[in-house]
mmCIF file of C-alpha atoms in Angstrom:
data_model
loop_
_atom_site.group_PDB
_atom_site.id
_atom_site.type_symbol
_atom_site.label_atom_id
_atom_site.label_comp_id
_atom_site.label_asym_id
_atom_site.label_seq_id
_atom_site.Cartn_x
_atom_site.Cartn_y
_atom_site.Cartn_z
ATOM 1 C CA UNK A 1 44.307 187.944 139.058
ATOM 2 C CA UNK A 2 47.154 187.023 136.795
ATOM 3 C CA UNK A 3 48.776 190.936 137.106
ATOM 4 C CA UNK A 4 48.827 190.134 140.953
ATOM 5 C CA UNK A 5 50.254 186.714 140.189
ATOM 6 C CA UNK A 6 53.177 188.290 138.443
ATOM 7 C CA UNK A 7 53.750 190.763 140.827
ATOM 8 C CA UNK A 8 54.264 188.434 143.871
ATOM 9 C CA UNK A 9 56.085 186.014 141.760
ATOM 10 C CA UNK A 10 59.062 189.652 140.935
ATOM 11 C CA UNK A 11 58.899 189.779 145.404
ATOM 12 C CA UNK A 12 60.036 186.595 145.387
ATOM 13 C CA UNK A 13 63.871 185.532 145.054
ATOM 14 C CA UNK A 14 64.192 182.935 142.511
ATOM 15 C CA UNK A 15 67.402 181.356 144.659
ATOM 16 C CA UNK A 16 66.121 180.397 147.771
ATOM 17 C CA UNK A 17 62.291 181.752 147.672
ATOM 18 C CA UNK A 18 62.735 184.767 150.096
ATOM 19 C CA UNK A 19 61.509 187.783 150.437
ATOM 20 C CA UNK A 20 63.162 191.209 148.041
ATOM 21 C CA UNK A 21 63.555 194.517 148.424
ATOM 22 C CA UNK A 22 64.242 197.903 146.103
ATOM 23 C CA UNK A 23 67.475 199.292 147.270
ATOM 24 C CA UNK A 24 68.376 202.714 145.476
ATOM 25 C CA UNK A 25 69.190 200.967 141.847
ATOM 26 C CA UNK A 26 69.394 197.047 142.667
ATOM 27 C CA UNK A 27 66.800 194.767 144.285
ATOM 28 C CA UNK A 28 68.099 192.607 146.396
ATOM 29 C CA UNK A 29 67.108 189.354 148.636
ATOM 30 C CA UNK A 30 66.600 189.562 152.100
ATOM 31 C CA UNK A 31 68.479 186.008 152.867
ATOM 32 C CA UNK A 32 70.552 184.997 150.920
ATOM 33 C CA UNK A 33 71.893 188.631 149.474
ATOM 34 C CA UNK A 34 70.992 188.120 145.692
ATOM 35 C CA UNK A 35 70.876 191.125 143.533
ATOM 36 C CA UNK A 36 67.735 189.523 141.062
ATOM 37 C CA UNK A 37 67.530 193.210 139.218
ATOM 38 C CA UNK A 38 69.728 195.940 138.815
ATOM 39 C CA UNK A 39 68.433 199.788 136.887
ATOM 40 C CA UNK A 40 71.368 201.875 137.356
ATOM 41 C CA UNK A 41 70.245 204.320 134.708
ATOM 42 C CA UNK A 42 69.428 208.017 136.053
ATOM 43 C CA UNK A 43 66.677 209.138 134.592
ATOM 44 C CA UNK A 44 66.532 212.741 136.371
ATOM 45 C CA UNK A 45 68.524 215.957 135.837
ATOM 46 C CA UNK A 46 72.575 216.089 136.340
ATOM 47 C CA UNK A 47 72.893 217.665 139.507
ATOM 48 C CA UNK A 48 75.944 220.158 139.010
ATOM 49 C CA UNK A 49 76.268 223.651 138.872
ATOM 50 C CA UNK A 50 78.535 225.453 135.641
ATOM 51 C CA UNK A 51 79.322 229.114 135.725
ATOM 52 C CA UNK A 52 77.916 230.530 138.781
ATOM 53 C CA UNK A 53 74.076 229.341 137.876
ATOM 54 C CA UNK A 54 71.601 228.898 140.477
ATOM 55 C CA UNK A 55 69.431 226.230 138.976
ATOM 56 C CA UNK A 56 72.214 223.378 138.889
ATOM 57 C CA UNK A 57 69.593 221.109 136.371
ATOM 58 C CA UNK A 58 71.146 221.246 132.958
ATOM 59 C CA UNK A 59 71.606 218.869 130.284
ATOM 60 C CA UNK A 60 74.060 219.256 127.794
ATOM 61 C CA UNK A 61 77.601 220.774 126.975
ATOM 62 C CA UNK A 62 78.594 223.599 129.280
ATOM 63 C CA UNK A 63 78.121 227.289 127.452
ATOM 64 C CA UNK A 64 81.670 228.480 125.842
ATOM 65 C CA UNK A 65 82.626 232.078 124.806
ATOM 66 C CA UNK A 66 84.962 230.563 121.778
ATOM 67 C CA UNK A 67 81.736 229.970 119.658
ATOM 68 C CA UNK A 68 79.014 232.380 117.897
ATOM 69 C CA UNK A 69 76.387 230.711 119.611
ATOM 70 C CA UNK A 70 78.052 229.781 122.998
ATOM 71 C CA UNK A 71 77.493 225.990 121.874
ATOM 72 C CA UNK A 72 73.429 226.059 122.156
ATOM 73 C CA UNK A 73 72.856 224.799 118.082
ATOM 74 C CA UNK A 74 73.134 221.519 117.234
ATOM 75 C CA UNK A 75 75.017 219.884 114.093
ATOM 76 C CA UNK A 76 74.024 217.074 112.043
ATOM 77 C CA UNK A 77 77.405 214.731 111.870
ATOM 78 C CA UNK A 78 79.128 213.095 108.759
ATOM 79 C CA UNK A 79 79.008 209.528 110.219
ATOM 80 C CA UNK A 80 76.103 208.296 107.658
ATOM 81 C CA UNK A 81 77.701 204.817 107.179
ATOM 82 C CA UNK A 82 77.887 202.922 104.298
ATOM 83 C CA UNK A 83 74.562 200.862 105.012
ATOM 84 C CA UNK A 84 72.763 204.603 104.416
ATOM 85 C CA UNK A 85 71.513 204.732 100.333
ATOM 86 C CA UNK A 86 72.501 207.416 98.108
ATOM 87 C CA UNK A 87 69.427 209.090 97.757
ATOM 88 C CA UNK A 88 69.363 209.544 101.897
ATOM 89 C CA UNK A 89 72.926 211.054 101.848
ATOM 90 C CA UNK A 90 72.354 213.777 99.418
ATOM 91 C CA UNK A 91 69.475 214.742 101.424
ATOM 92 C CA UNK A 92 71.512 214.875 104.317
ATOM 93 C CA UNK A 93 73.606 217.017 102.574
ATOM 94 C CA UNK A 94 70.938 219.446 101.758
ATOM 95 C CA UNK A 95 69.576 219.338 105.437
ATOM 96 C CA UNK A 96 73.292 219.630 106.489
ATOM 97 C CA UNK A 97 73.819 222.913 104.159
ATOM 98 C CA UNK A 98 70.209 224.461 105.130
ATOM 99 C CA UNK A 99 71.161 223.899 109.260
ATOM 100 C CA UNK A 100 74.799 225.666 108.782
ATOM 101 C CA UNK A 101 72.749 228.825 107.122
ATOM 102 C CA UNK A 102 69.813 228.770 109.534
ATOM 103 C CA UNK A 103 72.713 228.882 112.848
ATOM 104 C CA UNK A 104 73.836 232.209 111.218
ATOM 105 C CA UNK A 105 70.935 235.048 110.674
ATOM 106 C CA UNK A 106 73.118 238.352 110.470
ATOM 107 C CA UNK A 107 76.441 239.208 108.970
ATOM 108 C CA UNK A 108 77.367 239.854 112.426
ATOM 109 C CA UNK A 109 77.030 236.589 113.831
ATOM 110 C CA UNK A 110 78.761 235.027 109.966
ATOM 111 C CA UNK A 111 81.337 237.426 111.142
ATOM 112 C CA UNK A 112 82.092 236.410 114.632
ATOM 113 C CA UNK A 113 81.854 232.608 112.999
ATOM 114 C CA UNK A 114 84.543 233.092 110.996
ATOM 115 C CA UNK A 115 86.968 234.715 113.540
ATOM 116 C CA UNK A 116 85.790 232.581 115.981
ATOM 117 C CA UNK A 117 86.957 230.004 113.909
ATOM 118 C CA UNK A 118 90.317 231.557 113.026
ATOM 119 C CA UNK A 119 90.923 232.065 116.099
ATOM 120 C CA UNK A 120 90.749 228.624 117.936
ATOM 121 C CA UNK A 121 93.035 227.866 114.964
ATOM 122 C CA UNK A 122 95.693 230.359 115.911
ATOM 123 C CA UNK A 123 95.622 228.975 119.539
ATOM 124 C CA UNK A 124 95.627 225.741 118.892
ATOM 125 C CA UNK A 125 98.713 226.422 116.550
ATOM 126 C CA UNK A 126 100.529 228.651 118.855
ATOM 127 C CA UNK A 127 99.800 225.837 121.788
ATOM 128 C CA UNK A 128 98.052 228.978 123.600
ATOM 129 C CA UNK A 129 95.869 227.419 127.081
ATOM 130 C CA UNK A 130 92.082 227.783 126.344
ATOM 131 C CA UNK A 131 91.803 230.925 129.102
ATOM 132 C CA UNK A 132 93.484 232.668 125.885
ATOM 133 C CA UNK A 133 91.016 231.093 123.376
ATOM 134 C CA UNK A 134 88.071 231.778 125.881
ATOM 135 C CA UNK A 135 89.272 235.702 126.241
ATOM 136 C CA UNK A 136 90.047 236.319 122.972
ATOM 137 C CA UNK A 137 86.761 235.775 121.440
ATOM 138 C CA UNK A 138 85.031 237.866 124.662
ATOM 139 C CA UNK A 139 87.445 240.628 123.471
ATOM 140 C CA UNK A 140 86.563 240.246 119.706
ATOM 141 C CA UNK A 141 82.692 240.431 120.743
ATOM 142 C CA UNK A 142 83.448 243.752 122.440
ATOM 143 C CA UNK A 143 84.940 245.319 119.365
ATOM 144 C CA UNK A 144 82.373 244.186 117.528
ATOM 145 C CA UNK A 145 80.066 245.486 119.464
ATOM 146 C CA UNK A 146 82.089 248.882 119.426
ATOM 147 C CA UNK A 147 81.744 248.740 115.862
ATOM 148 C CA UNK A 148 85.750 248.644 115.701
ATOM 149 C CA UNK A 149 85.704 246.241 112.474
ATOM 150 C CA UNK A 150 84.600 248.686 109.718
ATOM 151 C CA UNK A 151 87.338 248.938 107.517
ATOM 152 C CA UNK A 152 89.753 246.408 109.000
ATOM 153 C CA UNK A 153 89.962 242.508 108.276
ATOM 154 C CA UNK A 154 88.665 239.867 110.288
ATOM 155 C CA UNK A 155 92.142 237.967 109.885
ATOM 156 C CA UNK A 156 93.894 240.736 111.352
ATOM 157 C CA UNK A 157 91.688 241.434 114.246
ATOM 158 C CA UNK A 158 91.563 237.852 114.859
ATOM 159 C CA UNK A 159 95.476 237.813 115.023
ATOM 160 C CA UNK A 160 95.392 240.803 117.032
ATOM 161 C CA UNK A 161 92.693 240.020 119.642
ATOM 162 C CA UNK A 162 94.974 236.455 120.341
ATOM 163 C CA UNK A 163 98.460 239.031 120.654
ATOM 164 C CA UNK A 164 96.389 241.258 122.980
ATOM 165 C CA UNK A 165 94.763 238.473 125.407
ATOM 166 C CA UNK A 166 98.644 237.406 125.064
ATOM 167 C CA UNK A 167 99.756 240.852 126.597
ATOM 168 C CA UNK A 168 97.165 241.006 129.616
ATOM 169 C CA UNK A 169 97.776 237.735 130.300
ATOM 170 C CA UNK A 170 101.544 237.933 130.674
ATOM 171 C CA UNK A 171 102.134 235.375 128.090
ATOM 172 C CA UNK A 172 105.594 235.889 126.175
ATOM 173 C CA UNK A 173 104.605 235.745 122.130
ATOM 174 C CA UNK A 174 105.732 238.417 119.882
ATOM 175 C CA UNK A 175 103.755 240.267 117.370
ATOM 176 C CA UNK A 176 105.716 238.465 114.910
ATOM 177 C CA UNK A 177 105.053 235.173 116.056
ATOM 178 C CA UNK A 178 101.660 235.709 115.983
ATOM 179 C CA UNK A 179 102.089 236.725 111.969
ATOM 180 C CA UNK A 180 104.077 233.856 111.109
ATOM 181 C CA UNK A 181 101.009 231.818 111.623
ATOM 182 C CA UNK A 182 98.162 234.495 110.955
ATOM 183 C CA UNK A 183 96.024 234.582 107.642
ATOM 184 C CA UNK A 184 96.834 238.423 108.374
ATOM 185 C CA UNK A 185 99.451 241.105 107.389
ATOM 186 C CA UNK A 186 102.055 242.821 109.735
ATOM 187 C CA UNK A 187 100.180 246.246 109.462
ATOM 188 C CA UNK A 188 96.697 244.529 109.562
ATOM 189 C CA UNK A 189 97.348 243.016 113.044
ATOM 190 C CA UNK A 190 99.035 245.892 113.913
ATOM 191 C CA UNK A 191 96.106 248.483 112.673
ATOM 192 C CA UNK A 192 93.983 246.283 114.699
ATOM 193 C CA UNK A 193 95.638 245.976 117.522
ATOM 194 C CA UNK A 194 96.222 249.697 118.014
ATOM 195 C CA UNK A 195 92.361 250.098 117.681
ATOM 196 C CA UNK A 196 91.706 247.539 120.310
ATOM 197 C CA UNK A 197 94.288 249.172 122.790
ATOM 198 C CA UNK A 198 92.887 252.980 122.013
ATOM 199 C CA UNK A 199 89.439 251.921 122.127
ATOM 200 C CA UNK A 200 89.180 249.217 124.781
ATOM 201 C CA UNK A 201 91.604 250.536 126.714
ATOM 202 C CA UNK A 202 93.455 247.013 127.247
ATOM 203 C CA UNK A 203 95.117 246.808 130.331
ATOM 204 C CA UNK A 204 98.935 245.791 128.867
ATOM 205 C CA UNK A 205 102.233 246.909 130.080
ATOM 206 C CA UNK A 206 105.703 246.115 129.165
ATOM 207 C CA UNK A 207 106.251 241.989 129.075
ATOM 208 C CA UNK A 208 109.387 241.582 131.103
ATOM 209 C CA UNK A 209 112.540 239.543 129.150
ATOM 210 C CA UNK A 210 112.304 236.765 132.319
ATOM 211 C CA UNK A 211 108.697 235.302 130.736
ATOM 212 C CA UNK A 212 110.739 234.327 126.957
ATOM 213 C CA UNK A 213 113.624 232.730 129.161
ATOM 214 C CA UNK A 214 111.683 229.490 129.489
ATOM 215 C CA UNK A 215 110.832 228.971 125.927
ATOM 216 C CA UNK A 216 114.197 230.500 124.320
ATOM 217 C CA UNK A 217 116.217 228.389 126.806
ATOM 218 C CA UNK A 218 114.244 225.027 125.309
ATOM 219 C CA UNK A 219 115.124 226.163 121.664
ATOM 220 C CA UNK A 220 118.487 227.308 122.362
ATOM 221 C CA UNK A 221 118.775 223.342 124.304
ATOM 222 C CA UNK A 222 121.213 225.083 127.412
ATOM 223 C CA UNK A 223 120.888 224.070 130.532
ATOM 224 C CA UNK A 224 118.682 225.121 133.788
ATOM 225 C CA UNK A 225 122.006 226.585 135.423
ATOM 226 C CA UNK A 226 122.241 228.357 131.989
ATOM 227 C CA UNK A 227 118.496 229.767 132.452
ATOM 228 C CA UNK A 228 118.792 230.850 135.956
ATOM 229 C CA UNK A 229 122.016 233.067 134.993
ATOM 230 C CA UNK A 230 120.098 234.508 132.462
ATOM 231 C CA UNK A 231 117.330 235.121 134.773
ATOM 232 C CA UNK A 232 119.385 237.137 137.275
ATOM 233 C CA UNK A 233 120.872 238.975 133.957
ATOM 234 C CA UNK A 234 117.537 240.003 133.070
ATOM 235 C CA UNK A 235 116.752 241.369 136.456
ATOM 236 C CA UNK A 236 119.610 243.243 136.716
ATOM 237 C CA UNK A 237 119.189 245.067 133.783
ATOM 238 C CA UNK A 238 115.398 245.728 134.038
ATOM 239 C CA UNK A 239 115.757 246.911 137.591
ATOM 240 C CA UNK A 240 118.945 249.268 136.514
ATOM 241 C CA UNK A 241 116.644 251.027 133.927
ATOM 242 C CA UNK A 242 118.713 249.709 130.913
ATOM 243 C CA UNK A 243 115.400 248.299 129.868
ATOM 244 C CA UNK A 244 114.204 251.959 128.027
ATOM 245 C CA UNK A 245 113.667 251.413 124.173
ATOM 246 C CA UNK A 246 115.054 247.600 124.209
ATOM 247 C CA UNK A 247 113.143 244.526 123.108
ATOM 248 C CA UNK A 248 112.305 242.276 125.299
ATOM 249 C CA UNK A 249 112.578 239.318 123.499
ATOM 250 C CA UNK A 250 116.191 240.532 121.878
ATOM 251 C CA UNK A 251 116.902 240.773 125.968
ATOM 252 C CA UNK A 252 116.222 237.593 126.941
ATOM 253 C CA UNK A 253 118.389 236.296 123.714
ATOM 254 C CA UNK A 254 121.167 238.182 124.871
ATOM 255 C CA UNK A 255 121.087 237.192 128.643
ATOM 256 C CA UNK A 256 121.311 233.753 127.201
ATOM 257 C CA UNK A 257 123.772 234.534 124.935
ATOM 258 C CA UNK A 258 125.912 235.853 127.833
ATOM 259 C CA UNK A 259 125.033 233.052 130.548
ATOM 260 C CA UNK A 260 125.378 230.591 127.701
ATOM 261 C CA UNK A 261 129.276 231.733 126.576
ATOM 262 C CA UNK A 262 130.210 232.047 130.723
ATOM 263 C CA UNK A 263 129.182 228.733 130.872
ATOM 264 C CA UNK A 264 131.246 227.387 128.252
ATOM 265 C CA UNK A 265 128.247 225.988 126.285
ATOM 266 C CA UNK A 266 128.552 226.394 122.341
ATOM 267 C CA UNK A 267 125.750 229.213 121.330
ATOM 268 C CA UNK A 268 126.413 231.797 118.450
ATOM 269 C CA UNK A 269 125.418 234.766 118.670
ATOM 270 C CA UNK A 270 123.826 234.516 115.200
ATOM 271 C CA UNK A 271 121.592 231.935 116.386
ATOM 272 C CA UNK A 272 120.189 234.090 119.282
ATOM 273 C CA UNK A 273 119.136 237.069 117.209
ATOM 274 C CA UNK A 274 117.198 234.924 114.956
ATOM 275 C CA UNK A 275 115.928 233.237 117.821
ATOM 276 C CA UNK A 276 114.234 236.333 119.051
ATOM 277 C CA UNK A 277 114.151 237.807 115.632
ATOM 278 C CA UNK A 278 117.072 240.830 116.624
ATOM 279 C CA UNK A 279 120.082 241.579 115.045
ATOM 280 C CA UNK A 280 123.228 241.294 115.890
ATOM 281 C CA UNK A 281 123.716 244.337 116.986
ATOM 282 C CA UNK A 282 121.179 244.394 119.308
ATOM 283 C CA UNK A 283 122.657 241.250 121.223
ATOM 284 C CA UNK A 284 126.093 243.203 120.933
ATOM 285 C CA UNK A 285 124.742 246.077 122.759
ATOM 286 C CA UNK A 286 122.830 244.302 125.748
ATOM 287 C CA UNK A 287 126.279 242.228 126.319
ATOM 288 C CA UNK A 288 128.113 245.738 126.464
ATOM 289 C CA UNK A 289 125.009 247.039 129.207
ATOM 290 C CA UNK A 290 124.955 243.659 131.087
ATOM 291 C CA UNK A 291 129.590 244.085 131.218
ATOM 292 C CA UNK A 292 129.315 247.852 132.170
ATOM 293 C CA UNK A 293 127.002 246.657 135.442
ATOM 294 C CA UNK A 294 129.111 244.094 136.401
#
């Protein structure tokens, strides 16, 4: 008697005494409009479909290629707060420690941790877009799984994997760039490398002088006119087939170089071979191609 009691006393409006109804989240009165409860919490499944799945349920983070796991283990956080004794904290410590070794069951997978690791670093250093970070790891698993790291760092195939999804993706960074902020060696990246590309078969061509115009232009602080002279430079001599044996980089340095002095802005030719990490010479002789075709 009392539980029915209750129940017509929640149908009831406690404004004016009329009659409510459940709509979706809220229930509302009938006459005068009062919202007397409101549950917007949704307690079912998010409805949204990642990475081509058919069951669009899910819960959680979406699955990512730059970790060992794909992002399906958990961690236990560092937030214990201060009201958290002593006692508690070192065994969160211990639980902390035995978690980390129970994610990681092989030396494969504490392998592909590591680089994994090293190489969201590099990107995030080299202000690379996650499609590299993403790739790059898919590429490391595959020569991995081709059994291409025997014998070779995990430093310098980390570095090298990040220069190769560089290459197929069109994306203007020299090996040496790469180096400058790799826990790797020259000839490890570049032992790597060469594996990956005879192995994999990578599909990377030539990177054209026009894609380091953007950045070197930014350094060198010239102007867009500046860049667009350069630009047609650059064309000219890749489409004349002055391009065989040349750097690209040292290319695009020169092209500046040359738009730079027509312009009458103040760049040295010193500071354009170390921009693209050329020497002098090598400026010199694209200025003497790029006069000859005029």
């Amino acid at each position: 008697m009392d539980a029915r009691a209750d129940a017509d006393a929640d149908s009831v409006c406690p404004e004016c005494g009329g009659r409510v109804r459940e709509s979706e989240t809220e229930t509302v009165c009938e006459d005068c409009g009062l919202v007397a409860a409101e549950d917007a919490v949704e307690r079912g499944p998010e409805w949204r479909s990642l990475e081509g799945d058919t069951d669009r349920r899910r819960t959680g983070a979406p699955l990512t290629e730059s970790r060992h796991d794909r992002g399906l283990s958990t961690e236990i956080g560092y937030g214990t707060g201060s009201e958290v004794s002593g006692t508690r904290q070192r065994q969160l410590v211990r639980m902390r420690r035995q978690h980390n070794r129970a994610r990681v069951d092989s030396k494969a997978e504490r392998n592909k941790l590591y680089a994994y690791t090293e190489i969201r670093r590099l990107v995030s250093v080299m202000s690379l877009p996650t499609s590299v970070r993403d790739q790059s790891c898919s590429l490391f698993s595959s020569a991995q799984s081709e059994e291409l790291l025997c014998g070779r760092s995990l430093e310098g195939f980390a570095a090298a994997v990040v220069y190769a999804t560089c290459r197929t993706q069109s994306i203007a960074r020299t090996m040496d760039e790469v180096v400058d902020v790799a826990r790797a060696e020259r000839s490890e990246l570049k032992a790597a490398y060469d594996a990956l590309n005879r192995e994999l078969g990578l599909p990377v061509g030539p990177v054209s002088p026009t894609e380091y115009l953007p950045r070197y232009a930014s350094d060198l602080d010239v102007d867009t006119d500046v860049e667009r002279q350069a630009r047609e430079y650059a064309v000219v001599l890749v489409e004349s087939g002055r391009m065989g044996g040349k750097n690209p980089s040292g290319v695009a340095a020169a092209c500046l170089y040359k738009a730079a002095t027509e312009a009458g802005v103040d760049v040295k030719q010193t500071e354009a071979a170390e921009l693209a990490d050329v020497s002098r010479m090598t400026i010199g002789s694209t200025v003497g191609d790029l006069d000859d075709l005029a």
